[in-house]
mmCIF file of N, CA, C and O in Angstrom:
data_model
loop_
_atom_site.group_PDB
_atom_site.id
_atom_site.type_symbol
_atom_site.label_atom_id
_atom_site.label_comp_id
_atom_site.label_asym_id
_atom_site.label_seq_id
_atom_site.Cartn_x
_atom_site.Cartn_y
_atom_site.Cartn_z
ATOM 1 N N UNK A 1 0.854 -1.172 0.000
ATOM 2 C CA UNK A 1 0.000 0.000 0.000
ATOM 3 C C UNK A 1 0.899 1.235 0.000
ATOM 4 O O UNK A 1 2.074 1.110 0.346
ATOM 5 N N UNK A 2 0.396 2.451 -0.380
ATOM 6 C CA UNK A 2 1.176 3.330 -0.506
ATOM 7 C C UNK A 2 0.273 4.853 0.050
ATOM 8 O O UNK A 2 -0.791 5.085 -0.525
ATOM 9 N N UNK A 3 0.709 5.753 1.069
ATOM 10 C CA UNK A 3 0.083 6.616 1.620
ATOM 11 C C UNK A 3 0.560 7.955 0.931
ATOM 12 O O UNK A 3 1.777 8.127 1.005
ATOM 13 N N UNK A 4 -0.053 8.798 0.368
ATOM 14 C CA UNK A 4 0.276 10.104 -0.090
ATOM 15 C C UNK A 4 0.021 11.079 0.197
ATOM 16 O O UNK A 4 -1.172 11.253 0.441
ATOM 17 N N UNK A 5 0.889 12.187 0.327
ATOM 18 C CA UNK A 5 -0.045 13.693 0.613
ATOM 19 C C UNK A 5 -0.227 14.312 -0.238
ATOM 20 O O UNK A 5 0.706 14.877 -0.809
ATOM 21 N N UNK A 6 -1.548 14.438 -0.651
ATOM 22 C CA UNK A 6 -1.793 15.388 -1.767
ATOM 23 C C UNK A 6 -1.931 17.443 -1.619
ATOM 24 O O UNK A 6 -2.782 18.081 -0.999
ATOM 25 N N UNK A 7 -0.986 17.866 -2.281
ATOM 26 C CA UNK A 7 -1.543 19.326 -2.186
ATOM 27 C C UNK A 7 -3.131 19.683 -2.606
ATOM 28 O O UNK A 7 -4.064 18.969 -2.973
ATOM 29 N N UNK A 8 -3.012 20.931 -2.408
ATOM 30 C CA UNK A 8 -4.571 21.568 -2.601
ATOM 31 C C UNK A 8 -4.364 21.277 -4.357
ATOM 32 O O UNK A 8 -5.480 21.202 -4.871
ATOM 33 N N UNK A 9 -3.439 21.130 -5.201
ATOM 34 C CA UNK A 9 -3.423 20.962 -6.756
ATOM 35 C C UNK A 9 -3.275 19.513 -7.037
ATOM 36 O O UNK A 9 -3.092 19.294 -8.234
ATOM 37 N N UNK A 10 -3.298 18.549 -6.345
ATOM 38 C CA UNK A 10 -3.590 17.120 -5.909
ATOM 39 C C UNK A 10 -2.230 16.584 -6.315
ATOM 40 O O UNK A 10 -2.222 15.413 -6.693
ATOM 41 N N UNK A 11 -0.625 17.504 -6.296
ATOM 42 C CA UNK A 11 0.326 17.011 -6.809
ATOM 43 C C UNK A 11 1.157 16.204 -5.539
ATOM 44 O O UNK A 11 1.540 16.942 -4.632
ATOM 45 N N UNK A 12 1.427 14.901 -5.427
ATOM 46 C CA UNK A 12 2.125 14.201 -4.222
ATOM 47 C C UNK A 12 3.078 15.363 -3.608
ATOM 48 O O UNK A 12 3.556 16.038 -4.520
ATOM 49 N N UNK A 13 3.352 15.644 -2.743
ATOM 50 C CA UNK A 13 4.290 16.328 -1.819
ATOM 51 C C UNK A 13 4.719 15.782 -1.088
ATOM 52 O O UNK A 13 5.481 16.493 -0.434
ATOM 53 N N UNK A 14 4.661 14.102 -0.513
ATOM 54 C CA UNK A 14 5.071 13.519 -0.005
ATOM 55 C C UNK A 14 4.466 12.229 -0.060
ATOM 56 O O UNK A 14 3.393 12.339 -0.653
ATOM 57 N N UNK A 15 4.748 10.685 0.410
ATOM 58 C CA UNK A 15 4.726 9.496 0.234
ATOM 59 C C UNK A 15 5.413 8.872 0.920
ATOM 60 O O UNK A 15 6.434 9.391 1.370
ATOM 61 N N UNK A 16 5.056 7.490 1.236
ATOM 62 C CA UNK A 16 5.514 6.371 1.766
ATOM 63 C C UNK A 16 4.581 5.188 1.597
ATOM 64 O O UNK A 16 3.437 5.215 1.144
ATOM 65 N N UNK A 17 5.378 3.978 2.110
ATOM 66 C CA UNK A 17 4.988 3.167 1.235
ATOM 67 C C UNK A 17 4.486 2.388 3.097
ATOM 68 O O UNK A 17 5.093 2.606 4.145
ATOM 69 N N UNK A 18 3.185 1.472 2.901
ATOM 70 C CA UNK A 18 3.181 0.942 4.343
ATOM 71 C C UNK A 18 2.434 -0.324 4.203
ATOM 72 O O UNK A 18 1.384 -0.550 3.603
ATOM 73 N N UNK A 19 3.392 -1.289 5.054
ATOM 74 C CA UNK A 19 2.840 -2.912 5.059
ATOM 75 C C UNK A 19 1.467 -3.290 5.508
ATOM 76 O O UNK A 19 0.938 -3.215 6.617
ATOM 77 N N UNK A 20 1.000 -3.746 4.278
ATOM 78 C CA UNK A 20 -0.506 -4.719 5.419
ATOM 79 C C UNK A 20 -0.492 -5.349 6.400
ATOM 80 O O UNK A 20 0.163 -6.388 6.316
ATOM 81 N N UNK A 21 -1.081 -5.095 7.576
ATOM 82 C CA UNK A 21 -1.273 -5.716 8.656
ATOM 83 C C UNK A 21 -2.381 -6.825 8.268
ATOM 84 O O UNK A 21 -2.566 -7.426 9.326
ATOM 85 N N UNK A 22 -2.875 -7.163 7.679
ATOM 86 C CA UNK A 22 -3.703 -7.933 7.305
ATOM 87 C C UNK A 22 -4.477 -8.597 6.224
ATOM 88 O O UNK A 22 -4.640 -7.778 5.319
ATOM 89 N N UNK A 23 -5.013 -9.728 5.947
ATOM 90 C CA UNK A 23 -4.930 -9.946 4.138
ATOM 91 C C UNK A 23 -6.454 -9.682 4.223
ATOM 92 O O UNK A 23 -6.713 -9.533 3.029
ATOM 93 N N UNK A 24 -7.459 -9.552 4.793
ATOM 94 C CA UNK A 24 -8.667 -8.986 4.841
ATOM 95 C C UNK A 24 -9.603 -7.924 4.294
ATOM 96 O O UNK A 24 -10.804 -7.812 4.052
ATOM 97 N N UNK A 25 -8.132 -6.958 4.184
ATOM 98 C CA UNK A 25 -8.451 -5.428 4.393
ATOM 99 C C UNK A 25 -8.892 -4.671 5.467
ATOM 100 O O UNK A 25 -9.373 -3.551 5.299
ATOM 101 N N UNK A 26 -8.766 -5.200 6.585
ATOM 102 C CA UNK A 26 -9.173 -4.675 7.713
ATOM 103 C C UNK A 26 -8.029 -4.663 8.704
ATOM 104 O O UNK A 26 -7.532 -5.766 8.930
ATOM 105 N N UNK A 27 -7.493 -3.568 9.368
ATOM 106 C CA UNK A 27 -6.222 -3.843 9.841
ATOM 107 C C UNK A 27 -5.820 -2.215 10.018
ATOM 108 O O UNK A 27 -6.365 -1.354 9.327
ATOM 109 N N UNK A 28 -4.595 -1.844 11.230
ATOM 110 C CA UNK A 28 -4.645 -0.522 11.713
ATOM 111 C C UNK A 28 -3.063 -0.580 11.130
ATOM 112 O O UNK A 28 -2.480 -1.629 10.855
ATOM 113 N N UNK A 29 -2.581 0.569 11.020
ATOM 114 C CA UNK A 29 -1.492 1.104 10.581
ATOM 115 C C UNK A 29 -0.620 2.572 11.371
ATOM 116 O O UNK A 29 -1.174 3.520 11.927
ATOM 117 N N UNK A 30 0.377 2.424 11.247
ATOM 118 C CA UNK A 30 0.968 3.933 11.511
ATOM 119 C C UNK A 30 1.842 4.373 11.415
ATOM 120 O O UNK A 30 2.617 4.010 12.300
ATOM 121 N N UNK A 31 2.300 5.155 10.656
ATOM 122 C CA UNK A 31 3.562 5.642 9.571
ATOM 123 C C UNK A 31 3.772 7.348 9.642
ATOM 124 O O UNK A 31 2.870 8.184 9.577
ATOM 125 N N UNK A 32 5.026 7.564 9.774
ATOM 126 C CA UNK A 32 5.384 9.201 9.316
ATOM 127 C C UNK A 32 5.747 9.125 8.081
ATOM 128 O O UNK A 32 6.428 8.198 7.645
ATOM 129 N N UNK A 33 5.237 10.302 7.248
ATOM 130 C CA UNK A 33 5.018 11.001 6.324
ATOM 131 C C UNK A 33 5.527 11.993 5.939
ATOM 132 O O UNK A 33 4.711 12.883 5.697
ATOM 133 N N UNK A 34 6.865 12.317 5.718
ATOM 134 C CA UNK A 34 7.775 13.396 5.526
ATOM 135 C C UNK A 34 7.156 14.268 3.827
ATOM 136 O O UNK A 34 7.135 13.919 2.647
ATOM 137 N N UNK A 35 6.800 15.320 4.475
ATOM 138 C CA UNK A 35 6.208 16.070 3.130
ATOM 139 C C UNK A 35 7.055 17.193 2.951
ATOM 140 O O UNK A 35 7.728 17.529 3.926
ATOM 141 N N UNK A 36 7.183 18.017 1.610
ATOM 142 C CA UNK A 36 7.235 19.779 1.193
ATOM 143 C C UNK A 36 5.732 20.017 0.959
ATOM 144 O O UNK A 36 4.911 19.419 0.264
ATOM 145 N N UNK A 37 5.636 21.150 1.816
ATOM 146 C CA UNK A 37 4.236 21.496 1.451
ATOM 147 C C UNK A 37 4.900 22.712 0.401
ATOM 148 O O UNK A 37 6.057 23.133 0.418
ATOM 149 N N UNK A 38 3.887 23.085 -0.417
ATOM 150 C CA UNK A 38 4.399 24.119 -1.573
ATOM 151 C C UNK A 38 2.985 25.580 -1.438
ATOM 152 O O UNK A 38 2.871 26.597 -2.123
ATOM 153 N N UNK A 39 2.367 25.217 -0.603
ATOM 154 C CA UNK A 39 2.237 26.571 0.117
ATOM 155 C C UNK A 39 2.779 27.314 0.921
ATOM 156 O O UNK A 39 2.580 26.997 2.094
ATOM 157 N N UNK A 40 3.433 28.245 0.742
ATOM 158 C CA UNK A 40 4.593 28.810 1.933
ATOM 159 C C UNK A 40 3.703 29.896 2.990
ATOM 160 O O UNK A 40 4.100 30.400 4.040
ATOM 161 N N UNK A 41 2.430 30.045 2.342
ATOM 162 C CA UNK A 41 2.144 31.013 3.449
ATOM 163 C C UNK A 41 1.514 30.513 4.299
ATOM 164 O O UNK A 41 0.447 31.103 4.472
ATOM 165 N N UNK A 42 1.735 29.312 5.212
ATOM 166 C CA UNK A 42 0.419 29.061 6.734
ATOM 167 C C UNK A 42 -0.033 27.536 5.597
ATOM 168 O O UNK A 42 0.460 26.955 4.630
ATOM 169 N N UNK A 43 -1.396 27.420 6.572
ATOM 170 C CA UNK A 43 -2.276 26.534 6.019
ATOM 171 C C UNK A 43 -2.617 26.235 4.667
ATOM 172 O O UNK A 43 -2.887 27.168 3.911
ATOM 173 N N UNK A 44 -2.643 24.855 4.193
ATOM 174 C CA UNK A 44 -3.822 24.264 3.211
ATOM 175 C C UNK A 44 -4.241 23.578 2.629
ATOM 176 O O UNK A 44 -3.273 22.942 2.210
ATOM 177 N N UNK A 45 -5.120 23.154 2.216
ATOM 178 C CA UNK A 45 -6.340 22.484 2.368
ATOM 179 C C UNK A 45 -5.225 21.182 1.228
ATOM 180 O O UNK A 45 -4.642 21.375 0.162
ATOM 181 N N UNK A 46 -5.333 20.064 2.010
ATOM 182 C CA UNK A 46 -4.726 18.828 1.216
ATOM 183 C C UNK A 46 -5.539 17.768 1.598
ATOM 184 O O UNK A 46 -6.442 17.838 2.432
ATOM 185 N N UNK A 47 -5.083 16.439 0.751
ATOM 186 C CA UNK A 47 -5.470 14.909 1.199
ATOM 187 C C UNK A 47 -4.716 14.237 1.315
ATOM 188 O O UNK A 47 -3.671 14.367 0.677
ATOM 189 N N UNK A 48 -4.888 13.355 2.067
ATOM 190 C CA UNK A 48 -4.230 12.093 2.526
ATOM 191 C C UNK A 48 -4.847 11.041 1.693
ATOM 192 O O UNK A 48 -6.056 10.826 1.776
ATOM 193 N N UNK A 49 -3.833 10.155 0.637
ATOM 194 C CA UNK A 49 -4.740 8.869 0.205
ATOM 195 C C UNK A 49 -3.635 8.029 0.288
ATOM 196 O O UNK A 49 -2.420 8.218 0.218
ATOM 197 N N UNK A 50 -4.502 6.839 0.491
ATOM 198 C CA UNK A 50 -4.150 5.366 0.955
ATOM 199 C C UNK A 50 -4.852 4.659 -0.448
ATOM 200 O O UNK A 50 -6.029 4.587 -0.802
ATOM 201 N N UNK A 51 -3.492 4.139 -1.124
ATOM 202 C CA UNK A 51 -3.739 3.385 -2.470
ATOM 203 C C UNK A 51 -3.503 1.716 -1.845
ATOM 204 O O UNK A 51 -2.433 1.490 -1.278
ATOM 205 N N UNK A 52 -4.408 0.723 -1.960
ATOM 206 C CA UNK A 52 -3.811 -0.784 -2.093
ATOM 207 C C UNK A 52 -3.871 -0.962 -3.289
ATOM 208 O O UNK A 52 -4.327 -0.170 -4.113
ATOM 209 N N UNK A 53 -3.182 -2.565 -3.592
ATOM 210 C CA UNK A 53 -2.951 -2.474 -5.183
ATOM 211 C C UNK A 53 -3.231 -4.046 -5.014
ATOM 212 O O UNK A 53 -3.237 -4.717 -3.982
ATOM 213 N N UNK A 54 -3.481 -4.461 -6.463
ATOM 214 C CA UNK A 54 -3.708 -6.359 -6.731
ATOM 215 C C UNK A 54 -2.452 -6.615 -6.671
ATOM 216 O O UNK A 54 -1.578 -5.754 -6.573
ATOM 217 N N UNK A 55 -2.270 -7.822 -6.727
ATOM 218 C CA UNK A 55 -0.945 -8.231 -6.852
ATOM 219 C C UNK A 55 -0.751 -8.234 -8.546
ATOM 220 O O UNK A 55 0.168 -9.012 -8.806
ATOM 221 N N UNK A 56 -1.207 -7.736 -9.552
ATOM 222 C CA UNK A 56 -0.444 -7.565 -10.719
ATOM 223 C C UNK A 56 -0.698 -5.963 -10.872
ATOM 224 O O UNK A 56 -0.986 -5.432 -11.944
ATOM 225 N N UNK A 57 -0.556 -5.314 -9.708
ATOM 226 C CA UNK A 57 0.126 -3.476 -9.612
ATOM 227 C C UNK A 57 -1.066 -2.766 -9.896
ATOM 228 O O UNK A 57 -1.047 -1.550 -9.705
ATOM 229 N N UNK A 58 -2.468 -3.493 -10.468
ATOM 230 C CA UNK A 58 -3.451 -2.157 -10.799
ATOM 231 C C UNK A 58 -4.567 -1.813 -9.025
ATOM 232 O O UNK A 58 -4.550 -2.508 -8.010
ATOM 233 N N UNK A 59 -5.195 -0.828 -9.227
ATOM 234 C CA UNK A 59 -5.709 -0.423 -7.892
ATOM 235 C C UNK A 59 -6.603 -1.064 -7.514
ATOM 236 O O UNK A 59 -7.339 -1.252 -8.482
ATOM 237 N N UNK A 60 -7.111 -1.675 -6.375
ATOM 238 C CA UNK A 60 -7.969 -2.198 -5.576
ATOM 239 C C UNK A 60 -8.324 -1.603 -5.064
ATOM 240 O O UNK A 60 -9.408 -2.095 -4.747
ATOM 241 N N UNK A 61 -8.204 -0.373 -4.464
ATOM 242 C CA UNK A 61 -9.010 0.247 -3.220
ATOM 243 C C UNK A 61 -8.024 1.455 -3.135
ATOM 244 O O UNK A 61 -6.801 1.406 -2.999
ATOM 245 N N UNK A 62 -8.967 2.734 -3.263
ATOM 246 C CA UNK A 62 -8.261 4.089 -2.631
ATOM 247 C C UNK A 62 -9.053 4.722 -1.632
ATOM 248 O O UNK A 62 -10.278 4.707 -1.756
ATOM 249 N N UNK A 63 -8.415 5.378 -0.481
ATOM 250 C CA UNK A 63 -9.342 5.585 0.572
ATOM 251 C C UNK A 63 -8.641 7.278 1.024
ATOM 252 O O UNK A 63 -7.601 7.339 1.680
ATOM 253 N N UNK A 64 -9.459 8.687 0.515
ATOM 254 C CA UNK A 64 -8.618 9.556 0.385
ATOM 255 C C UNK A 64 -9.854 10.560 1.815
ATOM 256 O O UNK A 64 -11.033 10.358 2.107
ATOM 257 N N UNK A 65 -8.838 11.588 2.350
ATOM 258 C CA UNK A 65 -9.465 12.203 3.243
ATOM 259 C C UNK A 65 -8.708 13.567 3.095
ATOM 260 O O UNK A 65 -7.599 13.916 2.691
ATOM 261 N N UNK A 66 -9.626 14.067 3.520
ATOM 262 C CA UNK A 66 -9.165 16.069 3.089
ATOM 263 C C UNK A 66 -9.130 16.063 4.371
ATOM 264 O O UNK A 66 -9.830 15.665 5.303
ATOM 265 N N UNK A 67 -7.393 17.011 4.078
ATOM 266 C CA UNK A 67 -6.647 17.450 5.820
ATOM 267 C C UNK A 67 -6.267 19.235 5.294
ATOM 268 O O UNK A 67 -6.389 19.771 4.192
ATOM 269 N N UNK A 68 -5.939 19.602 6.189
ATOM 270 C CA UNK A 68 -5.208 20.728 6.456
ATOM 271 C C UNK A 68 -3.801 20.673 6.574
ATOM 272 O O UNK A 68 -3.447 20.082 7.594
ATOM 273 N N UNK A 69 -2.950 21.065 5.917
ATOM 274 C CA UNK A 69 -1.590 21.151 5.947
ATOM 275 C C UNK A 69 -0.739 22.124 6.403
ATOM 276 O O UNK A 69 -1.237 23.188 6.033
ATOM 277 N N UNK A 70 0.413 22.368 7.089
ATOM 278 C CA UNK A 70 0.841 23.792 7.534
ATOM 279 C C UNK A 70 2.542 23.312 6.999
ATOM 280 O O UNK A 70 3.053 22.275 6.574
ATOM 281 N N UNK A 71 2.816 24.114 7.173
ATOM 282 C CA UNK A 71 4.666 24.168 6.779
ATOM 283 C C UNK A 71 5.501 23.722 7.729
ATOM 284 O O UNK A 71 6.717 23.730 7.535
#
């Protein structure tokens, strides 16, 4: 699986990659996320998405949530 931060222009600013805890899909996780945010002034408005993939690389499941970002 692979976790991303998306800017407010939905371009990755940061990524990592994080192991399944489980073959279910059900299962807790927790990972740092080293980003550049490319808003320099304060806050804004980004997402967090969580890509799983099949085992021949195409997407199974994206699970994306709108965060707030600061510098």
């Amino acid at each position: 699986m692979t976790l991303k931060v998306l800017d407010h222009f939905y371009t990755d600013i940061g990524h990592a990659t994080v192991a399944a805890s489980s073959v279910n899909g059900q299962g807790s996780f927790s990972t740092t996320v080293p980003y550049t945010s490319s808003f320099q002034g304060g806050t804004q408005e980004g997402i967090i998405a969580l890509y799983a993939y099949n085992g021949d690389g195409s997407f199974a499941a994206v699970v994306m949530v709108k965060v707030l970002l600061s510098v």
